[in-house]
N, CA, C and O atoms as a CHARMM CRD file, in Angstrom:
* protein
*
  336
    1    1 MET  N      0.77000 -16.25300  -4.21500 PROA 1      0.00000
    2    1 MET  CA     0.30600 -15.31900  -5.23800 PROA 1      0.00000
    3    1 MET  C      1.20100 -15.50500  -6.46000 PROA 1      0.00000
    4    1 MET  O      2.42400 -15.56400  -6.33400 PROA 1      0.00000
    5    2 ASP  N      0.59400 -15.59800  -7.63700 PROA 2      0.00000
    6    2 ASP  CA     1.38200 -15.76600  -8.84900 PROA 2      0.00000
    7    2 ASP  C      1.54500 -14.43400  -9.56800 PROA 2      0.00000
    8    2 ASP  O      1.03200 -13.41400  -9.10800 PROA 2      0.00000
    9    3 SER  N      2.25800 -14.43700 -10.69500 PROA 3      0.00000
   10    3 SER  CA     2.55300 -13.18900 -11.40600 PROA 3      0.00000
   11    3 SER  C      1.29200 -12.51200 -11.94700 PROA 3      0.00000
   12    3 SER  O      1.26200 -11.28800 -12.07000 PROA 3      0.00000
   13    4 ASP  N      0.25600 -13.28000 -12.27000 PROA 4      0.00000
   14    4 ASP  CA    -1.00100 -12.68000 -12.72500 PROA 4      0.00000
   15    4 ASP  C     -1.65400 -11.87700 -11.60200 PROA 4      0.00000
   16    4 ASP  O     -2.16900 -10.78200 -11.83200 PROA 4      0.00000
   17    5 ASP  N     -1.62900 -12.42800 -10.38200 PROA 5      0.00000
   18    5 ASP  CA    -2.16800 -11.70800  -9.22200 PROA 5      0.00000
   19    5 ASP  C     -1.37400 -10.43400  -8.96300 PROA 5      0.00000
   20    5 ASP  O     -1.95200  -9.38700  -8.67200 PROA 5      0.00000
   21    6 GLU  N     -0.05100 -10.52100  -9.06700 PROA 6      0.00000
   22    6 GLU  CA     0.80000  -9.35900  -8.82800 PROA 6      0.00000
   23    6 GLU  C      0.49600  -8.25100  -9.82400 PROA 6      0.00000
   24    6 GLU  O      0.43000  -7.08200  -9.44300 PROA 6      0.00000
   25    7 GLN  N      0.31100  -8.59800 -11.08900 PROA 7      0.00000
   26    7 GLN  CA     0.00000  -7.60000 -12.10800 PROA 7      0.00000
   27    7 GLN  C     -1.34700  -6.94300 -11.83500 PROA 7      0.00000
   28    7 GLN  O     -1.50700  -5.74600 -12.07400 PROA 7      0.00000
   29    8 LEU  N     -2.30900  -7.70400 -11.34200 PROA 8      0.00000
   30    8 LEU  CA    -3.63100  -7.17800 -11.03000 PROA 8      0.00000
   31    8 LEU  C     -3.54600  -6.10000  -9.94300 PROA 8      0.00000
   32    8 LEU  O     -4.28000  -5.11200  -9.99100 PROA 8      0.00000
   33    9 LEU  N     -2.65800  -6.28600  -8.96900 PROA 9      0.00000
   34    9 LEU  CA    -2.54200  -5.34300  -7.86300 PROA 9      0.00000
   35    9 LEU  C     -1.79100  -4.06700  -8.23500 PROA 9      0.00000
   36    9 LEU  O     -2.06100  -3.02400  -7.64000 PROA 9      0.00000
   37   10 ARG  N     -0.88300  -4.09800  -9.17000 PROA 10     0.00000
   38   10 ARG  CA    -0.04800  -2.94300  -9.50000 PROA 10     0.00000
   39   10 ARG  C     -0.90300  -1.72400  -9.86600 PROA 10     0.00000
   40   10 ARG  O     -1.81100  -1.80100 -10.69300 PROA 10     0.00000
   41   11 GLY  N     -0.57800  -0.59300  -9.21800 PROA 11     0.00000
   42   11 GLY  CA    -1.26100   0.65500  -9.51700 PROA 11     0.00000
   43   11 GLY  C     -2.62600   0.81200  -8.88000 PROA 11     0.00000
   44   11 GLY  O     -3.29100   1.82500  -9.09600 PROA 11     0.00000
   45   12 ARG  N     -3.05900  -0.16800  -8.09800 PROA 12     0.00000
   46   12 ARG  CA    -4.34200  -0.07600  -7.40300 PROA 12     0.00000
   47   12 ARG  C     -4.12300   0.56900  -6.05000 PROA 12     0.00000
   48   12 ARG  O     -3.02400   0.51000  -5.49900 PROA 12     0.00000
   49   13 ILE  N     -5.14700   1.17400  -5.52000 PROA 13     0.00000
   50   13 ILE  CA    -5.09100   1.82500  -4.21800 PROA 13     0.00000
   51   13 ILE  C     -5.51900   0.82700  -3.14500 PROA 13     0.00000
   52   13 ILE  O     -6.55400   0.17300  -3.27100 PROA 13     0.00000
   53   14 TYR  N     -4.71100   0.71700  -2.08900 PROA 14     0.00000
   54   14 TYR  CA    -5.06400  -0.14700  -0.96600 PROA 14     0.00000
   55   14 TYR  C     -6.39800   0.32000  -0.38600 PROA 14     0.00000
   56   14 TYR  O     -6.55500   1.49100  -0.04000 PROA 14     0.00000
   57   15 GLY  N     -7.35100  -0.59400  -0.28300 PROA 15     0.00000
   58   15 GLY  CA    -8.65100  -0.28900   0.31100 PROA 15     0.00000
   59   15 GLY  C     -9.63400   0.42300  -0.59800 PROA 15     0.00000
   60   15 GLY  O    -10.73200   0.77100  -0.16400 PROA 15     0.00000
   61   16 ALA  N     -9.26200   0.64900  -1.85600 PROA 16     0.00000
   62   16 ALA  CA   -10.13900   1.38500  -2.77600 PROA 16     0.00000
   63   16 ALA  C    -11.28200   0.51600  -3.28500 PROA 16     0.00000
   64   16 ALA  O    -11.20300  -0.71300  -3.29400 PROA 16     0.00000
   65   17 ASP  N    -12.33300   1.18200  -3.70100 PROA 17     0.00000
   66   17 ASP  CA   -13.47700   0.54300  -4.33200 PROA 17     0.00000
   67   17 ASP  C    -13.00000  -0.16700  -5.60000 PROA 17     0.00000
   68   17 ASP  O    -12.23000   0.40000  -6.37500 PROA 17     0.00000
   69   18 HSD  N    -13.45100  -1.40200  -5.81400 PROA 18     0.00000
   70   18 HSD  CA   -13.02100  -2.17600  -6.97700 PROA 18     0.00000
   71   18 HSD  C    -13.43100  -1.52900  -8.29800 PROA 18     0.00000
   72   18 HSD  O    -12.79900  -1.77500  -9.32600 PROA 18     0.00000
   73   19 ASP  N    -14.47000  -0.71200  -8.28600 PROA 19     0.00000
   74   19 ASP  CA   -14.90100  -0.04300  -9.51600 PROA 19     0.00000
   75   19 ASP  C    -14.02700   1.15400  -9.85700 PROA 19     0.00000
   76   19 ASP  O    -14.01000   1.59400 -11.00700 PROA 19     0.00000
   77   20 HSD  N    -13.29900   1.68800  -8.87900 PROA 20     0.00000
   78   20 HSD  CA   -12.42600   2.85100  -9.08300 PROA 20     0.00000
   79   20 HSD  C    -11.09700   2.63000  -8.34900 PROA 20     0.00000
   80   20 HSD  O    -10.79400   3.31800  -7.37400 PROA 20     0.00000
   81   21 PRO  N    -10.30100   1.64900  -8.83600 PROA 21     0.00000
   82   21 PRO  CA    -9.12100   1.22900  -8.09000 PROA 21     0.00000
   83   21 PRO  C     -7.88500   2.09500  -8.25500 PROA 21     0.00000
   84   21 PRO  O     -6.94200   1.95900  -7.47600 PROA 21     0.00000
   85   22 GLY  N     -7.85700   2.98100  -9.24300 PROA 22     0.00000
   86   22 GLY  CA    -6.63600   3.71500  -9.55400 PROA 22     0.00000
   87   22 GLY  C     -6.49200   5.03800  -8.83000 PROA 22     0.00000
   88   22 GLY  O     -7.40800   5.49700  -8.14900 PROA 22     0.00000
   89   23 PRO  N     -5.31800   5.64500  -8.99000 PROA 23     0.00000
   90   23 PRO  CA    -5.03600   6.92900  -8.34100 PROA 23     0.00000
   91   23 PRO  C     -5.97700   8.03500  -8.82000 PROA 23     0.00000
   92   23 PRO  O     -6.47300   8.01600  -9.94600 PROA 23     0.00000
   93   24 LYS  N     -6.20000   8.98800  -7.93500 PROA 24     0.00000
   94   24 LYS  CA    -7.06200  10.13400  -8.25000 PROA 24     0.00000
   95   24 LYS  C     -6.22000  11.41400  -8.22300 PROA 24     0.00000
   96   24 LYS  O     -5.30600  11.53400  -7.40800 PROA 24     0.00000
   97   25 PRO  N     -6.51600  12.35000  -9.09000 PROA 25     0.00000
   98   25 PRO  CA    -5.77200  13.61200  -9.11300 PROA 25     0.00000
   99   25 PRO  C     -5.86600  14.34100  -7.77500 PROA 25     0.00000
  100   25 PRO  O     -6.89400  14.29500  -7.09900 PROA 25     0.00000
  101   26 GLY  N     -4.78800  15.00600  -7.40900 PROA 26     0.00000
  102   26 GLY  CA    -4.78100  15.80900  -6.19900 PROA 26     0.00000
  103   26 GLY  C     -4.55900  15.02300  -4.91900 PROA 26     0.00000
  104   26 GLY  O     -4.63200  15.59200  -3.83000 PROA 26     0.00000
  105   27 ARG  N     -4.29000  13.73500  -5.02400 PROA 27     0.00000
  106   27 ARG  CA    -4.04600  12.89000  -3.85200 PROA 27     0.00000
  107   27 ARG  C     -2.55900  12.55400  -3.79000 PROA 27     0.00000
  108   27 ARG  O     -1.86600  12.60300  -4.80600 PROA 27     0.00000
  109   28 SER  N     -2.06700  12.21200  -2.59500 PROA 28     0.00000
  110   28 SER  CA    -0.67200  11.79700  -2.39800 PROA 28     0.00000
  111   28 SER  C     -0.64300  10.31200  -2.08600 PROA 28     0.00000
  112   28 SER  O     -1.42100   9.81900  -1.26900 PROA 28     0.00000
  113   29 TYR  N      0.26700   9.60400  -2.74800 PROA 29     0.00000
  114   29 TYR  CA     0.34600   8.16200  -2.58500 PROA 29     0.00000
  115   29 TYR  C      1.77500   7.72700  -2.28300 PROA 29     0.00000
  116   29 TYR  O      2.74400   8.35500  -2.71000 PROA 29     0.00000
  117   30 ALA  N      1.87400   6.63200  -1.53400 PROA 30     0.00000
  118   30 ALA  CA     3.13500   5.93600  -1.31900 PROA 30     0.00000
  119   30 ALA  C      2.98300   4.55700  -1.95500 PROA 30     0.00000
  120   30 ALA  O      1.94400   3.91300  -1.81300 PROA 30     0.00000
  121   31 GLU  N      4.01700   4.10900  -2.65100 PROA 31     0.00000
  122   31 GLU  CA     3.98400   2.77900  -3.25600 PROA 31     0.00000
  123   31 GLU  C      4.45100   1.75800  -2.22400 PROA 31     0.00000
  124   31 GLU  O      5.49200   1.94200  -1.59300 PROA 31     0.00000
  125   32 LEU  N      3.68900   0.69000  -2.05200 PROA 32     0.00000
  126   32 LEU  CA     4.06600  -0.38400  -1.14600 PROA 32     0.00000
  127   32 LEU  C      4.96600  -1.35500  -1.91200 PROA 32     0.00000
  128   32 LEU  O      4.58500  -1.86500  -2.96600 PROA 32     0.00000
  129   33 VAL  N      6.15600  -1.60400  -1.37900 PROA 33     0.00000
  130   33 VAL  CA     7.11400  -2.47600  -2.06200 PROA 33     0.00000
  131   33 VAL  C      7.49200  -3.63300  -1.14300 PROA 33     0.00000
  132   33 VAL  O      7.72300  -3.44000   0.05100 PROA 33     0.00000
  133   34 GLY  N      7.55200  -4.81800  -1.70200 PROA 34     0.00000
  134   34 GLY  CA     7.84100  -6.00300  -0.91100 PROA 34     0.00000
  135   34 GLY  C      6.61800  -6.41300  -0.11500 PROA 34     0.00000
  136   34 GLY  O      5.64100  -5.66800  -0.03800 PROA 34     0.00000
  137   35 GLY  N      6.67000  -7.57200   0.46400 PROA 35     0.00000
  138   35 GLY  CA     5.55800  -8.02800   1.28800 PROA 35     0.00000
  139   35 GLY  C      4.33800  -8.37500   0.47400 PROA 35     0.00000
  140   35 GLY  O      4.36800  -8.32100  -0.75500 PROA 35     0.00000
  141   36 PRO  N      3.26100  -8.73300   1.15200 PROA 36     0.00000
  142   36 PRO  CA     2.06500  -9.22700   0.47000 PROA 36     0.00000
  143   36 PRO  C      1.30400  -8.15800  -0.32200 PROA 36     0.00000
  144   36 PRO  O      0.49400  -8.49600  -1.18500 PROA 36     0.00000
  145   37 LEU  N      1.55000  -6.89000  -0.04300 PROA 37     0.00000
  146   37 LEU  CA     0.81300  -5.82100  -0.73100 PROA 37     0.00000
  147   37 LEU  C      1.67400  -5.10800  -1.77000 PROA 37     0.00000
  148   37 LEU  O      1.36000  -3.99000  -2.17900 PROA 37     0.00000
  149   38 ASP  N      2.74800  -5.74600  -2.19100 PROA 38     0.00000
  150   38 ASP  CA     3.67800  -5.18100  -3.17300 PROA 38     0.00000
  151   38 ASP  C      2.93100  -4.68700  -4.40600 PROA 38     0.00000
  152   38 ASP  O      2.12500  -5.41100  -4.98900 PROA 38     0.00000
  153   39 GLY  N      3.20900  -3.45300  -4.79300 PROA 39     0.00000
  154   39 GLY  CA     2.60800  -2.88500  -5.99200 PROA 39     0.00000
  155   39 GLY  C      1.38000  -2.03500  -5.73600 PROA 39     0.00000
  156   39 GLY  O      0.98200  -1.25800  -6.60400 PROA 39     0.00000
  157   40 LEU  N      0.76600  -2.16200  -4.56300 PROA 40     0.00000
  158   40 LEU  CA    -0.38900  -1.31600  -4.24100 PROA 40     0.00000
  159   40 LEU  C      0.07500   0.08700  -3.86700 PROA 40     0.00000
  160   40 LEU  O      1.22000   0.28100  -3.45700 PROA 40     0.00000
  161   41 LEU  N     -0.80100   1.04200  -4.00700 PROA 41     0.00000
  162   41 LEU  CA    -0.54000   2.41000  -3.57400 PROA 41     0.00000
  163   41 LEU  C     -1.32900   2.68000  -2.30200 PROA 41     0.00000
  164   41 LEU  O     -2.46900   2.23500  -2.16200 PROA 41     0.00000
  165   42 LEU  N     -0.72300   3.40400  -1.38500 PROA 42     0.00000
  166   42 LEU  CA    -1.37000   3.77500  -0.12900 PROA 42     0.00000
  167   42 LEU  C     -1.64600   5.27300  -0.17000 PROA 42     0.00000
  168   42 LEU  O     -0.72600   6.07300  -0.33900 PROA 42     0.00000
  169   43 ASP  N     -2.89900   5.64800  -0.01700 PROA 43     0.00000
  170   43 ASP  CA    -3.28900   7.05900  -0.01800 PROA 43     0.00000
  171   43 ASP  C     -2.86400   7.69100   1.30900 PROA 43     0.00000
  172   43 ASP  O     -3.40600   7.35800   2.36300 PROA 43     0.00000
  173   44 ILE  N     -1.88800   8.60600   1.25000 PROA 44     0.00000
  174   44 ILE  CA    -1.39000   9.27300   2.45600 PROA 44     0.00000
  175   44 ILE  C     -1.75200  10.76100   2.44300 PROA 44     0.00000
  176   44 ILE  O     -1.13400  11.56200   3.14400 PROA 44     0.00000
  177   45 THR  N     -2.73500  11.11700   1.66000 PROA 45     0.00000
  178   45 THR  CA    -3.19800  12.50100   1.58900 PROA 45     0.00000
  179   45 THR  C     -3.62900  12.96400   2.97700 PROA 45     0.00000
  180   45 THR  O     -4.43800  12.30500   3.63000 PROA 45     0.00000
  181   46 GLY  N     -3.09600  14.08300   3.42200 PROA 46     0.00000
  182   46 GLY  CA    -3.48600  14.65900   4.69700 PROA 46     0.00000
  183   46 GLY  C     -2.77700  14.07800   5.90100 PROA 46     0.00000
  184   46 GLY  O     -3.01500  14.52300   7.02400 PROA 46     0.00000
  185   47 TRP  N     -1.90600  13.09000   5.70000 PROA 47     0.00000
  186   47 TRP  CA    -1.17500  12.52800   6.83200 PROA 47     0.00000
  187   47 TRP  C     -0.14200  13.53800   7.32200 PROA 47     0.00000
  188   47 TRP  O      0.51300  14.19800   6.51500 PROA 47     0.00000
  189   48 ARG  N      0.00500  13.65800   8.62500 PROA 48     0.00000
  190   48 ARG  CA     1.03600  14.50900   9.21600 PROA 48     0.00000
  191   48 ARG  C      2.39000  13.80600   9.10700 PROA 48     0.00000
  192   48 ARG  O      2.43700  12.57700   9.05000 PROA 48     0.00000
  193   49 PRO  N      3.49700  14.56700   9.07900 PROA 49     0.00000
  194   49 PRO  CA     4.82400  13.94700   8.95400 PROA 49     0.00000
  195   49 PRO  C      5.08600  12.86100   9.99500 PROA 49     0.00000
  196   49 PRO  O      5.68500  11.83500   9.67400 PROA 49     0.00000
  197   50 GLU  N      4.65000  13.07100  11.23100 PROA 50     0.00000
  198   50 GLU  CA     4.89500  12.04800  12.26000 PROA 50     0.00000
  199   50 GLU  C      4.09900  10.77100  11.98400 PROA 50     0.00000
  200   50 GLU  O      4.55100   9.67800  12.32600 PROA 50     0.00000
  201   51 GLU  N      2.92100  10.89800  11.37100 PROA 51     0.00000
  202   51 GLU  CA     2.15200   9.71100  11.00600 PROA 51     0.00000
  203   51 GLU  C      2.87600   8.93700   9.90500 PROA 51     0.00000
  204   51 GLU  O      2.93000   7.70700   9.92800 PROA 51     0.00000
  205   52 ILE  N      3.42300   9.66500   8.95400 PROA 52     0.00000
  206   52 ILE  CA     4.17200   9.02700   7.86800 PROA 52     0.00000
  207   52 ILE  C      5.40800   8.34200   8.42900 PROA 52     0.00000
  208   52 ILE  O      5.70000   7.20400   8.06000 PROA 52     0.00000
  209   53 ASN  N      6.13800   9.01000   9.31000 PROA 53     0.00000
  210   53 ASN  CA     7.35200   8.43200   9.89100 PROA 53     0.00000
  211   53 ASN  C      7.06800   7.18000  10.70300 PROA 53     0.00000
  212   53 ASN  O      7.91200   6.28600  10.77900 PROA 53     0.00000
  213   54 ASP  N      5.87500   7.10400  11.31700 PROA 54     0.00000
  214   54 ASP  CA     5.51400   5.93800  12.13600 PROA 54     0.00000
  215   54 ASP  C      5.21800   4.70500  11.30200 PROA 54     0.00000
  216   54 ASP  O      5.25600   3.59000  11.82200 PROA 54     0.00000
  217   55 GLY  N      4.92500   4.87800  10.01500 PROA 55     0.00000
  218   55 GLY  CA     4.56000   3.74700   9.17600 PROA 55     0.00000
  219   55 GLY  C      3.13900   3.30500   9.47500 PROA 55     0.00000
  220   55 GLY  O      2.36500   4.02800  10.10400 PROA 55     0.00000
  221   56 VAL  N      2.80600   2.09500   9.00900 PROA 56     0.00000
  222   56 VAL  CA     1.41800   1.65500   9.10600 PROA 56     0.00000
  223   56 VAL  C      1.33700   0.12300   9.15900 PROA 56     0.00000
  224   56 VAL  O      2.19900  -0.57900   8.62900 PROA 56     0.00000
  225   57 SER  N      0.30000  -0.36600   9.80100 PROA 57     0.00000
  226   57 SER  CA    -0.03300  -1.78600   9.82600 PROA 57     0.00000
  227   57 SER  C     -1.32500  -1.94100   9.02600 PROA 57     0.00000
  228   57 SER  O     -2.35600  -1.37400   9.38900 PROA 57     0.00000
  229   58 LEU  N     -1.26800  -2.70400   7.94800 PROA 58     0.00000
  230   58 LEU  CA    -2.41100  -2.83500   7.04900 PROA 58     0.00000
  231   58 LEU  C     -2.97000  -4.26000   7.08100 PROA 58     0.00000
  232   58 LEU  O     -2.21900  -5.23500   7.04100 PROA 58     0.00000
  233   59 ALA  N     -4.27000  -4.36100   7.15200 PROA 59     0.00000
  234   59 ALA  CA    -4.92800  -5.67100   7.09200 PROA 59     0.00000
  235   59 ALA  C     -4.75300  -6.26200   5.70000 PROA 59     0.00000
  236   59 ALA  O     -4.83500  -5.55100   4.69800 PROA 59     0.00000
  237   60 THR  N     -4.51300  -7.56200   5.64700 PROA 60     0.00000
  238   60 THR  CA    -4.36400  -8.22400   4.36000 PROA 60     0.00000
  239   60 THR  C     -4.84600  -9.66500   4.42500 PROA 60     0.00000
  240   60 THR  O     -4.72200 -10.32800   5.45500 PROA 60     0.00000
  241   61 GLU  N     -5.38300 -10.13200   3.33800 PROA 61     0.00000
  242   61 GLU  CA    -5.78100 -11.52300   3.19700 PROA 61     0.00000
  243   61 GLU  C     -4.71700 -12.30800   2.43500 PROA 61     0.00000
  244   61 GLU  O     -4.89100 -13.49900   2.17500 PROA 61     0.00000
  245   62 LEU  N     -3.61300 -11.64500   2.07500 PROA 62     0.00000
  246   62 LEU  CA    -2.61600 -12.24300   1.19500 PROA 62     0.00000
  247   62 LEU  C     -1.35000 -12.67700   1.91800 PROA 62     0.00000
  248   62 LEU  O     -0.37800 -13.04200   1.25600 PROA 62     0.00000
  249   63 GLY  N     -1.31900 -12.65500   3.22100 PROA 63     0.00000
  250   63 GLY  CA    -0.09400 -12.91700   3.97500 PROA 63     0.00000
  251   63 GLY  C      0.35200 -14.36300   3.97800 PROA 63     0.00000
  252   63 GLY  O     -0.35400 -15.25900   3.51700 PROA 63     0.00000
  253   64 GLN  N      1.53700 -14.56100   4.50800 PROA 64     0.00000
  254   64 GLN  CA     2.16300 -15.87000   4.59700 PROA 64     0.00000
  255   64 GLN  C      1.31000 -16.86100   5.39600 PROA 64     0.00000
  256   64 GLN  O      1.33400 -18.06300   5.13000 PROA 64     0.00000
  257   65 PHE  N      0.55600 -16.34900   6.37700 PROA 65     0.00000
  258   65 PHE  CA    -0.22400 -17.21100   7.25300 PROA 65     0.00000
  259   65 PHE  C     -1.71100 -17.20900   6.92600 PROA 65     0.00000
  260   65 PHE  O     -2.52800 -17.63600   7.74100 PROA 65     0.00000
  261   66 GLY  N     -2.06800 -16.72500   5.72800 PROA 66     0.00000
  262   66 GLY  CA    -3.44500 -16.76300   5.29500 PROA 66     0.00000
  263   66 GLY  C     -4.25600 -15.54300   5.70200 PROA 66     0.00000
  264   66 GLY  O     -3.69000 -14.54300   6.14300 PROA 66     0.00000
  265   67 PRO  N     -5.57900 -15.61600   5.55800 PROA 67     0.00000
  266   67 PRO  CA    -6.46600 -14.48100   5.82200 PROA 67     0.00000
  267   67 PRO  C     -6.37200 -13.97500   7.26200 PROA 67     0.00000
  268   67 PRO  O     -6.04200 -14.71800   8.18600 PROA 67     0.00000
  269   68 GLY  N     -6.67000 -12.69600   7.41600 PROA 68     0.00000
  270   68 GLY  CA    -6.71800 -12.10100   8.74600 PROA 68     0.00000
  271   68 GLY  C     -5.38800 -11.57600   9.23800 PROA 68     0.00000
  272   68 GLY  O     -5.24900 -11.26000  10.41900 PROA 68     0.00000
  273   69 GLY  N     -4.40900 -11.47600   8.36000 PROA 69     0.00000
  274   69 GLY  CA    -3.08100 -11.02700   8.76000 PROA 69     0.00000
  275   69 GLY  C     -2.89600  -9.52500   8.66000 PROA 69     0.00000
  276   69 GLY  O     -3.79300  -8.79200   8.24200 PROA 69     0.00000
  277   70 ARG  N     -1.71600  -9.08800   9.05200 PROA 70     0.00000
  278   70 ARG  CA    -1.32100  -7.68400   8.97900 PROA 70     0.00000
  279   70 ARG  C      0.01600  -7.59900   8.25800 PROA 70     0.00000
  280   70 ARG  O      0.85300  -8.49500   8.36700 PROA 70     0.00000
  281   71 ALA  N      0.20400  -6.51800   7.52400 PROA 71     0.00000
  282   71 ALA  CA     1.48100  -6.23800   6.87600 PROA 71     0.00000
  283   71 ALA  C      1.96100  -4.88300   7.39600 PROA 71     0.00000
  284   71 ALA  O      1.21800  -3.90200   7.37100 PROA 71     0.00000
  285   72 LEU  N      3.20200  -4.83900   7.86400 PROA 72     0.00000
  286   72 LEU  CA     3.78100  -3.60200   8.39000 PROA 72     0.00000
  287   72 LEU  C      4.62000  -2.94100   7.31300 PROA 72     0.00000
  288   72 LEU  O      5.46200  -3.58500   6.68900 PROA 72     0.00000
  289   73 TYR  N      4.38900  -1.65700   7.09600 PROA 73     0.00000
  290   73 TYR  CA     5.13400  -0.89500   6.09300 PROA 73     0.00000
  291   73 TYR  C      5.62800   0.40800   6.70100 PROA 73     0.00000
  292   73 TYR  O      4.92500   1.06100   7.47200 PROA 73     0.00000
  293   74 ASN  N      6.86200   0.77500   6.33500 PROA 74     0.00000
  294   74 ASN  CA     7.47600   2.03000   6.76500 PROA 74     0.00000
  295   74 ASN  C      8.10900   2.69900   5.56200 PROA 74     0.00000
  296   74 ASN  O      8.50000   2.01800   4.61400 PROA 74     0.00000
  297   75 PRO  N      8.22000   4.03700   5.57800 PROA 75     0.00000
  298   75 PRO  CA     8.88000   4.71900   4.46800 PROA 75     0.00000
  299   75 PRO  C     10.30600   4.20400   4.30500 PROA 75     0.00000
  300   75 PRO  O     11.01800   3.99400   5.28700 PROA 75     0.00000
  301   76 ARG  N     10.70800   4.00600   3.06700 PROA 76     0.00000
  302   76 ARG  CA    12.06500   3.54700   2.76500 PROA 76     0.00000
  303   76 ARG  C     13.03600   4.70500   3.02400 PROA 76     0.00000
  304   76 ARG  O     12.81500   5.81200   2.53200 PROA 76     0.00000
  305   77 PRO  N     14.09800   4.46600   3.78300 PROA 77     0.00000
  306   77 PRO  CA    15.08700   5.53100   4.02200 PROA 77     0.00000
  307   77 PRO  C     15.63700   6.07100   2.69900 PROA 77     0.00000
  308   77 PRO  O     16.08900   5.30800   1.84600 PROA 77     0.00000
  309   78 GLY  N     15.59200   7.37200   2.54500 PROA 78     0.00000
  310   78 GLY  CA    16.08000   8.00400   1.31700 PROA 78     0.00000
  311   78 GLY  C     15.08900   7.99000   0.16100 PROA 78     0.00000
  312   78 GLY  O     15.34900   8.60200  -0.87600 PROA 78     0.00000
  313   79 ASP  N     13.95900   7.30800   0.31500 PROA 79     0.00000
  314   79 ASP  CA    12.95200   7.23800  -0.74300 PROA 79     0.00000
  315   79 ASP  C     11.55600   7.15100  -0.09900 PROA 79     0.00000
  316   79 ASP  O     10.91600   6.10100  -0.16300 PROA 79     0.00000
  317   80 PRO  N     11.08100   8.24900   0.52100 PROA 80     0.00000
  318   80 PRO  CA     9.82300   8.19400   1.27500 PROA 80     0.00000
  319   80 PRO  C      8.56900   7.95400   0.43700 PROA 80     0.00000
  320   80 PRO  O      7.49000   7.75500   0.99500 PROA 80     0.00000
  321   81 ALA  N      8.68900   7.96800  -0.88200 PROA 81     0.00000
  322   81 ALA  CA     7.53100   7.66100  -1.72900 PROA 81     0.00000
  323   81 ALA  C      7.32100   6.16400  -1.86000 PROA 81     0.00000
  324   81 ALA  O      6.30400   5.71800  -2.39200 PROA 81     0.00000
  325   82 ARG  N      8.28100   5.38600  -1.37400 PROA 82     0.00000
  326   82 ARG  CA     8.17700   3.92600  -1.42100 PROA 82     0.00000
  327   82 ARG  C      8.27700   3.39800   0.00400 PROA 82     0.00000
  328   82 ARG  O      9.22100   3.71100   0.73000 PROA 82     0.00000
  329   83 TRP  N      7.30500   2.60400   0.39000 PROA 83     0.00000
  330   83 TRP  CA     7.25300   2.03300   1.75100 PROA 83     0.00000
  331   83 TRP  C      7.49800   0.53600   1.64700 PROA 83     0.00000
  332   83 TRP  O      6.93500  -0.14800   0.79300 PROA 83     0.00000
  333   84 GLU  N      8.35700   0.04200   2.54400 PROA 84     0.00000
  334   84 GLU  CA     8.68000  -1.38900   2.53600 PROA 84     0.00000
  335   84 GLU  C      8.39700  -2.02700   3.86400 PROA 84     0.00000
  336   84 GLU  O      8.61300  -3.22800   4.03000 PROA 84     0.00000
């Protein structure tokens, strides 16, 4: 992925409709940092604390091994709004 691709992903919601990729009012988001989904936002609205603490495995076509991969993200210690 080059810098143009990275800029395209910044501020977009993971799994969102391409016509409405940005954040919506009244929703809670975690920023994904590092890894293949760096810069995307993950909608965690309504997640219970234990679900947030467990982190998440997200499907991605951008991984090191090509399409069909998974990226694991967990809340960053001391900064739960950013998941790495």
